[in-house]
Amino acid sequence: MPADDRPNIATRASTGEPCAPDFVYTIFIKASAETVWNGLIDRELTKAYWGHYNESDWKAGSRWEHVRSDGSGKIDTRGRIIEMDPPRKMVWSWAFDSEADAPEKLSRVTYELVNLGPDTKLTVTHSELEPGSSMDVGVRDGWPAVLSNLKSLLETGDVLSEDKWPKAG
């Protein structure tokens, strides 16, 4: 989608509030860009490696929800789709469900996929985080685990042994 057609969705930086340094994580996955893209939005795949599924119609301006896959239907995080350029780039606003209507609480997640023949370079940038917030702290441990689990699932058909991972504080 061209820059001019992006929906104007206010996030933390637009409110003038201070932002923590961006969290940037790059991972290389032995799968096509289309397969990795699908792994980021497909309900069954996200349930398998994230413990949540991402629900949306995946159009710029639309709402997305990160829903627990335990059957409770609880939405933990949500936001809006800011940009979609399959299978190269997508940008979402991101906040805890209870804070998602407050622009100063909305951070931004950018997924950039680079096709490397049969492989894909995936870079996730989580920006506009509130310094020291539980979201800021959580994403710095969370994204590497989630993306490693995505990589394992797409490459082997299995997820990692999450029961052995350190528990958050």
Coordinates of N, CA and C in Angstrom, one line a residue:
M1 N 0.8 -1.2 0.0 CA 0.0 0.0 0.0 C 0.9 1.2 0.0
P2 N 0.7 2.2 -0.9 CA 1.5 3.4 -0.9 C 1.3 4.2 0.3
A3 N 2.4 4.9 0.7 CA 2.4 5.7 2.0 C 1.1 6.6 2.1
D4 N 0.7 7.2 0.9 CA -0.4 8.2 1.0 C -1.7 7.5 1.4
D5 N -1.9 6.2 1.2 CA -3.1 5.5 1.5 C -3.1 4.9 2.8
R6 N -2.1 5.0 3.6 CA -2.1 4.5 5.0 C -3.1 5.2 5.9
P7 N -3.8 4.4 6.7 CA -4.7 5.1 7.6 C -3.9 5.9 8.7
N8 N -4.5 7.0 9.1 CA -3.9 7.9 10.1 C -4.3 7.3 11.5
I9 N -3.4 6.5 12.0 CA -3.7 5.9 13.3 C -2.7 6.5 14.3
A10 N -3.1 7.2 15.3 CA -2.3 7.8 16.3 C -1.6 6.8 17.2
T11 N -0.3 6.9 17.4 CA 0.4 6.0 18.3 C 1.2 6.9 19.2
R12 N 1.9 6.3 20.2 CA 2.6 7.0 21.2 C 3.4 8.2 20.7
A13 N 4.2 8.0 19.7 CA 5.1 9.1 19.2 C 4.3 10.4 18.8
S14 N 3.1 10.1 18.2 CA 2.3 11.3 17.8 C 1.7 12.1 18.9
T15 N 1.7 11.5 20.2 CA 1.2 12.3 21.3 C 2.3 13.1 22.0
G16 N 3.5 12.9 21.6 CA 4.6 13.7 22.2 C 5.2 13.1 23.4
E17 N 4.6 11.9 23.8 CA 5.1 11.2 25.0 C 6.5 10.6 24.7
P18 N 7.4 10.5 25.7 CA 8.7 9.8 25.4 C 8.5 8.4 25.0
C19 N 9.5 7.9 24.2 CA 9.4 6.5 23.7 C 10.8 5.8 24.1
A20 N 10.7 4.6 24.5 CA 11.8 3.8 24.7 C 12.6 3.5 23.4
P21 N 13.8 3.1 23.5 CA 14.5 2.7 22.2 C 13.7 1.6 21.5
D22 N 13.8 1.6 20.2 CA 13.1 0.5 19.5 C 13.7 -0.8 19.8
F23 N 12.9 -1.9 19.8 CA 13.3 -3.2 19.9 C 13.4 -3.8 18.5
V24 N 14.5 -4.3 18.1 CA 14.7 -4.8 16.7 C 15.2 -6.2 16.8
Y25 N 14.6 -7.1 16.1 CA 15.0 -8.5 16.1 C 14.9 -9.1 14.7
T26 N 16.0 -9.6 14.2 CA 16.1 -10.2 12.9 C 16.4 -11.7 13.0
I27 N 15.6 -12.5 12.2 CA 15.8 -13.9 12.2 C 15.7 -14.4 10.8
F28 N 16.5 -15.4 10.5 CA 16.4 -16.0 9.2 C 15.7 -17.4 9.2
I29 N 14.8 -17.6 8.3 CA 13.9 -18.8 8.4 C 14.0 -19.5 7.1
K30 N 14.1 -20.8 7.1 CA 14.2 -21.6 5.9 C 12.8 -21.9 5.5
A31 N 12.2 -20.9 4.9 CA 10.8 -20.9 4.3 C 10.7 -19.7 3.4
S32 N 9.8 -19.8 2.5 CA 9.5 -18.7 1.6 C 8.9 -17.5 2.3
A33 N 9.0 -16.3 1.7 CA 8.4 -15.1 2.3 C 6.9 -15.3 2.5
E34 N 6.3 -15.9 1.5 CA 4.8 -16.2 1.6 C 4.5 -17.1 2.8
T35 N 5.3 -18.1 3.0 CA 5.0 -19.0 4.1 C 5.2 -18.3 5.4
V36 N 6.3 -17.5 5.6 CA 6.5 -16.7 6.8 C 5.4 -15.7 7.0
W37 N 5.0 -15.0 6.0 CA 3.9 -14.1 6.1 C 2.6 -14.8 6.6
N38 N 2.3 -15.9 6.0 CA 1.2 -16.7 6.5 C 1.3 -17.1 7.9
G39 N 2.5 -17.4 8.3 CA 2.8 -17.8 9.7 C 2.5 -16.7 10.7
L40 N 2.6 -15.5 10.3 CA 2.3 -14.3 11.1 C 0.9 -14.0 11.3
I41 N 0.0 -14.4 10.3 CA -1.4 -14.0 10.4 C -2.3 -15.2 10.4
D42 N -1.9 -16.4 10.0 CA -2.8 -17.5 10.0 C -3.2 -18.0 11.4
R43 N -4.5 -18.1 11.6 CA -5.1 -18.4 13.0 C -4.5 -19.7 13.5
E44 N -4.5 -20.8 12.8 CA -4.0 -22.1 13.3 C -2.5 -22.1 13.6
L45 N -1.7 -21.4 12.7 CA -0.3 -21.4 12.9 C 0.1 -20.5 14.1
T46 N -0.6 -19.4 14.3 CA -0.2 -18.5 15.4 C -0.6 -19.2 16.7
K47 N -1.7 -19.9 16.7 CA -2.1 -20.7 17.9 C -1.0 -21.7 18.3
A48 N -0.4 -22.3 17.2 CA 0.6 -23.4 17.5 C 1.8 -22.8 18.1
Y49 N 2.3 -21.7 17.7 CA 3.6 -21.2 18.2 C 3.5 -20.0 19.2
W50 N 2.3 -19.4 19.3 CA 2.2 -18.2 20.1 C 1.3 -18.4 21.3
G51 N 0.5 -19.4 21.3 CA -0.5 -19.6 22.4 C -1.6 -18.6 22.3
H52 N -1.7 -17.9 21.2 CA -2.7 -16.9 20.9 C -3.0 -17.0 19.4
Y53 N -4.1 -16.5 18.9 CA -4.2 -16.4 17.5 C -4.5 -14.9 17.2
N54 N -4.1 -14.5 16.0 CA -4.3 -13.1 15.6 C -5.5 -13.1 14.7
E55 N -6.5 -12.3 15.0 CA -7.7 -12.2 14.4 C -7.9 -10.8 13.7
S56 N -8.1 -10.8 12.4 CA -8.3 -9.6 11.6 C -8.8 -9.9 10.2
D57 N -9.2 -8.9 9.5 CA -9.4 -9.1 8.0 C -8.2 -8.7 7.3
W58 N -7.2 -8.2 8.0 CA -5.8 -7.9 7.4 C -5.9 -6.8 6.3
K59 N -6.7 -5.8 6.6 CA -6.8 -4.7 5.7 C -6.3 -3.5 6.4
A60 N -5.6 -2.5 5.8 CA -5.2 -1.3 6.4 C -6.4 -0.6 7.0
G61 N -6.2 -0.2 8.3 CA -7.3 0.5 9.0 C -8.1 -0.4 9.9
S62 N -8.1 -1.7 9.6 CA -8.9 -2.7 10.4 C -8.3 -3.0 11.7
R63 N -9.2 -3.4 12.6 CA -8.8 -3.9 14.0 C -8.1 -5.3 13.9
W64 N -7.2 -5.5 14.7 CA -6.6 -6.9 14.9 C -6.7 -7.2 16.4
E65 N -6.8 -8.4 16.8 CA -6.8 -8.9 18.2 C -5.9 -10.1 18.3
H66 N -5.2 -10.1 19.5 CA -4.4 -11.2 19.9 C -5.1 -12.0 21.0
V67 N -5.8 -13.1 20.6 CA -6.7 -13.8 21.4 C -6.1 -15.0 22.0
R68 N -6.2 -15.3 23.3 CA -5.7 -16.5 23.9 C -6.3 -17.7 23.2
S69 N -5.5 -18.7 23.0 CA -6.0 -19.9 22.3 C -6.4 -21.0 23.3
D70 N -6.6 -20.6 24.6 CA -6.9 -21.6 25.6 C -8.5 -21.8 25.7
G71 N -9.2 -21.2 24.8 CA -10.7 -21.3 24.8 C -11.4 -20.2 25.6
S72 N -10.6 -19.4 26.3 CA -11.2 -18.4 27.1 C -11.8 -17.2 26.3
G73 N -11.2 -17.0 25.1 CA -11.6 -15.9 24.2 C -11.0 -14.6 24.7
K74 N -10.2 -14.6 25.7 CA -9.6 -13.3 26.2 C -8.7 -12.7 25.2
I75 N -8.9 -11.4 25.0 CA -8.0 -10.6 24.1 C -6.9 -10.0 25.0
D76 N -5.7 -10.3 24.8 CA -4.6 -9.7 25.6 C -4.1 -8.4 25.0
T77 N -3.9 -8.4 23.7 CA -3.4 -7.2 23.0 C -4.3 -7.0 21.8
R78 N -4.3 -5.7 21.4 CA -5.1 -5.4 20.1 C -4.6 -4.1 19.6
G79 N -5.0 -3.8 18.4 CA -4.7 -2.6 17.8 C -5.3 -2.5 16.4
R80 N -4.7 -1.7 15.5 CA -5.2 -1.5 14.1 C -4.0 -1.9 13.1
I81 N -4.4 -2.3 12.0 CA -3.5 -2.5 10.9 C -3.2 -1.2 10.3
I82 N -1.9 -0.8 10.3 CA -1.5 0.5 9.7 C -1.1 0.4 8.3
E83 N -0.4 -0.7 8.0 CA 0.1 -0.9 6.6 C 0.1 -2.4 6.3
M84 N -0.2 -2.8 5.1 CA -0.1 -4.1 4.6 C 0.4 -4.1 3.2
D85 N 1.5 -4.8 3.0 CA 2.2 -4.9 1.7 C 2.7 -6.4 1.5
P86 N 1.7 -7.3 1.4 CA 2.1 -8.7 1.3 C 3.0 -9.1 0.2
P87 N 4.0 -10.0 0.4 CA 4.4 -10.5 1.6 C 5.7 -9.8 2.1
R88 N 5.8 -8.5 2.0 CA 7.0 -7.8 2.3 C 6.9 -7.0 3.6
K89 N 5.8 -6.4 3.9 CA 5.8 -5.5 5.1 C 4.4 -5.4 5.6
M90 N 4.3 -5.4 6.9 CA 3.0 -5.0 7.6 C 3.4 -4.3 8.9
V91 N 2.5 -3.4 9.2 CA 2.7 -2.5 10.4 C 1.3 -2.5 11.2
W92 N 1.4 -2.8 12.5 CA 0.3 -2.8 13.4 C 0.5 -1.9 14.5
S93 N -0.6 -1.2 15.0 CA -0.5 -0.6 16.3 C -0.7 -1.7 17.3
W94 N -0.2 -1.5 18.6 CA -0.2 -2.6 19.5 C -0.3 -2.1 21.0
A95 N -1.2 -2.6 21.7 CA -1.4 -2.3 23.2 C -2.1 -3.3 23.9
F96 N -2.0 -3.3 25.2 CA -2.9 -4.2 26.0 C -4.3 -3.9 25.7
D97 N -5.2 -4.8 25.8 CA -6.6 -4.6 25.4 C -7.2 -3.4 26.2
S98 N -6.9 -3.4 27.5 CA -7.4 -2.3 28.4 C -6.9 -0.9 28.1
E99 N -5.8 -0.8 27.3 CA -5.2 0.5 27.0 C -5.2 0.8 25.5
A100 N -5.8 0.0 24.7 CA -5.8 0.1 23.3 C -6.5 1.3 22.7
D101 N -7.3 2.0 23.5 CA -8.1 3.1 23.0 C -7.4 4.4 23.4
A102 N -6.2 4.3 24.0 CA -5.4 5.5 24.4 C -4.2 5.6 23.5
P103 N -4.1 6.6 22.6 CA -3.0 6.7 21.7 C -1.6 6.7 22.4
E104 N -1.5 7.3 23.6 CA -0.3 7.4 24.3 C 0.2 6.0 24.7
K105 N -0.7 5.0 24.7 CA -0.3 3.6 25.1 C 0.0 2.7 23.9
L106 N -0.3 3.2 22.7 CA -0.2 2.4 21.5 C 1.2 2.5 20.9
S107 N 1.8 1.3 20.9 CA 3.1 1.1 20.3 C 2.9 0.7 18.8
R108 N 4.0 0.4 18.1 CA 3.9 0.1 16.7 C 4.8 -1.1 16.5
V109 N 4.3 -2.1 15.7 CA 5.1 -3.3 15.4 C 5.2 -3.3 13.8
T110 N 6.4 -3.4 13.4 CA 6.7 -3.5 11.9 C 7.3 -4.8 11.6
Y111 N 6.8 -5.5 10.7 CA 7.3 -6.8 10.2 C 7.8 -6.5 8.8
E112 N 9.1 -6.8 8.6 CA 9.7 -6.7 7.2 C 10.3 -8.0 6.8
L113 N 9.8 -8.5 5.6 CA 10.3 -9.8 5.1 C 11.1 -9.6 3.9
V114 N 12.2 -10.2 3.8 CA 13.1 -10.1 2.6 C 13.2 -11.5 2.1
N115 N 12.8 -11.7 0.8 CA 13.0 -13.0 0.2 C 14.4 -13.3 -0.2
L116 N 14.9 -14.4 0.3 CA 16.3 -14.8 0.0 C 16.3 -16.1 -0.7
G117 N 15.7 -16.2 -1.8 CA 15.5 -17.4 -2.6 C 14.5 -18.3 -1.8
P118 N 15.0 -19.5 -1.3 CA 14.1 -20.4 -0.6 C 14.0 -20.0 0.9
D119 N 14.7 -19.0 1.3 CA 14.7 -18.6 2.7 C 14.1 -17.1 2.8
T120 N 13.9 -16.7 4.1 CA 13.4 -15.4 4.4 C 14.1 -14.8 5.5
K121 N 14.4 -13.5 5.4 CA 14.9 -12.7 6.5 C 13.7 -11.9 7.0
L122 N 13.4 -12.1 8.3 CA 12.3 -11.5 9.0 C 12.9 -10.5 10.0
T123 N 12.5 -9.3 9.9 CA 12.9 -8.3 10.9 C 11.6 -7.7 11.6
V124 N 11.6 -7.8 12.9 CA 10.5 -7.3 13.6 C 11.0 -6.1 14.4
T125 N 10.4 -4.9 14.3 CA 10.7 -3.7 15.0 C 9.5 -3.3 15.9
H126 N 9.7 -3.3 17.2 CA 8.6 -2.9 18.1 C 9.1 -1.5 18.6
S127 N 8.4 -0.5 18.2 CA 8.7 0.9 18.5 C 7.6 1.6 19.2
E128 N 8.0 2.8 19.7 CA 7.0 3.7 20.4 C 6.5 3.1 21.7
L129 N 7.4 2.4 22.4 CA 7.0 1.8 23.7 C 7.2 2.8 24.8
E130 N 6.4 2.7 25.8 CA 6.5 3.5 27.0 C 7.7 3.1 27.8
P131 N 8.7 3.9 28.0 CA 9.9 3.5 28.7 C 9.6 2.9 30.1
G132 N 10.1 1.7 30.3 CA 10.0 1.0 31.6 C 8.7 0.3 31.8
S133 N 7.7 0.5 30.9 CA 6.4 -0.1 31.1 C 6.5 -1.7 31.0
S134 N 5.4 -2.3 31.5 CA 5.4 -3.8 31.4 C 5.4 -4.2 30.0
M135 N 4.8 -3.5 29.1 CA 4.9 -3.8 27.7 C 6.3 -3.7 27.2
D136 N 7.0 -2.6 27.5 CA 8.4 -2.5 27.1 C 9.3 -3.6 27.6
V137 N 9.1 -4.0 28.8 CA 9.9 -5.1 29.4 C 9.5 -6.4 28.8
G138 N 8.2 -6.6 28.6 CA 7.8 -7.9 28.1 C 8.1 -8.2 26.7
V139 N 8.1 -7.2 25.8 CA 8.4 -7.5 24.4 C 9.9 -7.8 24.2
R140 N 10.8 -7.3 25.1 CA 12.2 -7.6 24.9 C 12.6 -9.0 25.2
D141 N 11.8 -9.7 26.0 CA 12.0 -11.2 26.2 C 11.0 -12.0 25.3
G142 N 9.8 -11.4 25.0 CA 8.8 -12.1 24.3 C 9.1 -12.3 22.8
W143 N 9.5 -11.3 22.1 CA 9.7 -11.4 20.7 C 10.7 -12.5 20.3
P144 N 11.9 -12.5 21.0 CA 12.9 -13.6 20.6 C 12.3 -15.0 20.8
A145 N 11.5 -15.2 21.8 CA 10.9 -16.5 22.1 C 9.9 -16.8 21.0
V146 N 9.0 -15.9 20.7 CA 7.9 -16.1 19.7 C 8.5 -16.3 18.4
L147 N 9.5 -15.5 18.0 CA 10.0 -15.7 16.6 C 10.9 -16.9 16.5
S148 N 11.5 -17.4 17.5 CA 12.2 -18.6 17.5 C 11.3 -19.8 17.4
N149 N 10.1 -19.7 18.0 CA 9.1 -20.7 18.0 C 8.5 -20.7 16.6
L150 N 8.2 -19.6 15.9 CA 7.8 -19.5 14.6 C 8.8 -20.2 13.6
K151 N 10.0 -19.9 13.8 CA 11.1 -20.5 12.9 C 11.1 -22.0 13.1
S152 N 11.1 -22.5 14.3 CA 11.0 -23.9 14.5 C 9.8 -24.6 13.9
L153 N 8.7 -24.0 14.1 CA 7.4 -24.6 13.5 C 7.5 -24.6 12.0
L154 N 7.9 -23.5 11.4 CA 8.0 -23.5 9.9 C 9.0 -24.4 9.3
E155 N 10.2 -24.6 10.0 CA 11.3 -25.4 9.5 C 11.1 -26.9 9.9
T156 N 10.5 -27.2 11.0 CA 10.5 -28.6 11.5 C 9.1 -29.2 11.6
G157 N 8.1 -28.3 11.7 CA 6.7 -28.7 12.0 C 6.4 -28.9 13.4
D158 N 7.4 -28.5 14.3 CA 7.3 -28.6 15.7 C 7.6 -27.3 16.4
V159 N 7.0 -27.0 17.5 CA 7.4 -25.8 18.3 C 8.4 -26.2 19.4
L160 N 9.0 -25.2 20.0 CA 10.0 -25.5 21.0 C 9.4 -26.0 22.3
S161 N 10.2 -26.4 23.2 CA 9.7 -27.0 24.5 C 9.5 -25.8 25.5
E162 N 8.4 -25.1 25.4 CA 8.1 -23.9 26.2 C 8.1 -24.2 27.7
D163 N 7.7 -25.4 28.1 CA 7.6 -25.7 29.5 C 9.0 -25.6 30.2
K164 N 10.1 -25.6 29.4 CA 11.4 -25.4 30.0 C 11.9 -24.0 30.1
W165 N 11.1 -23.1 29.5 CA 11.6 -21.7 29.4 C 11.5 -21.0 30.8
P166 N 12.3 -20.0 31.0 CA 12.2 -19.3 32.3 C 10.9 -18.5 32.4
K167 N 10.3 -18.5 33.5 CA 9.0 -17.8 33.7 C 9.3 -16.3 34.0
A168 N 8.4 -15.5 33.5 CA 8.5 -14.0 33.7 C 8.3 -13.7 35.2
G169 N 9.0 -12.8 35.7 CA 9.1 -12.3 37.1 C 7.9 -12.4 37.9

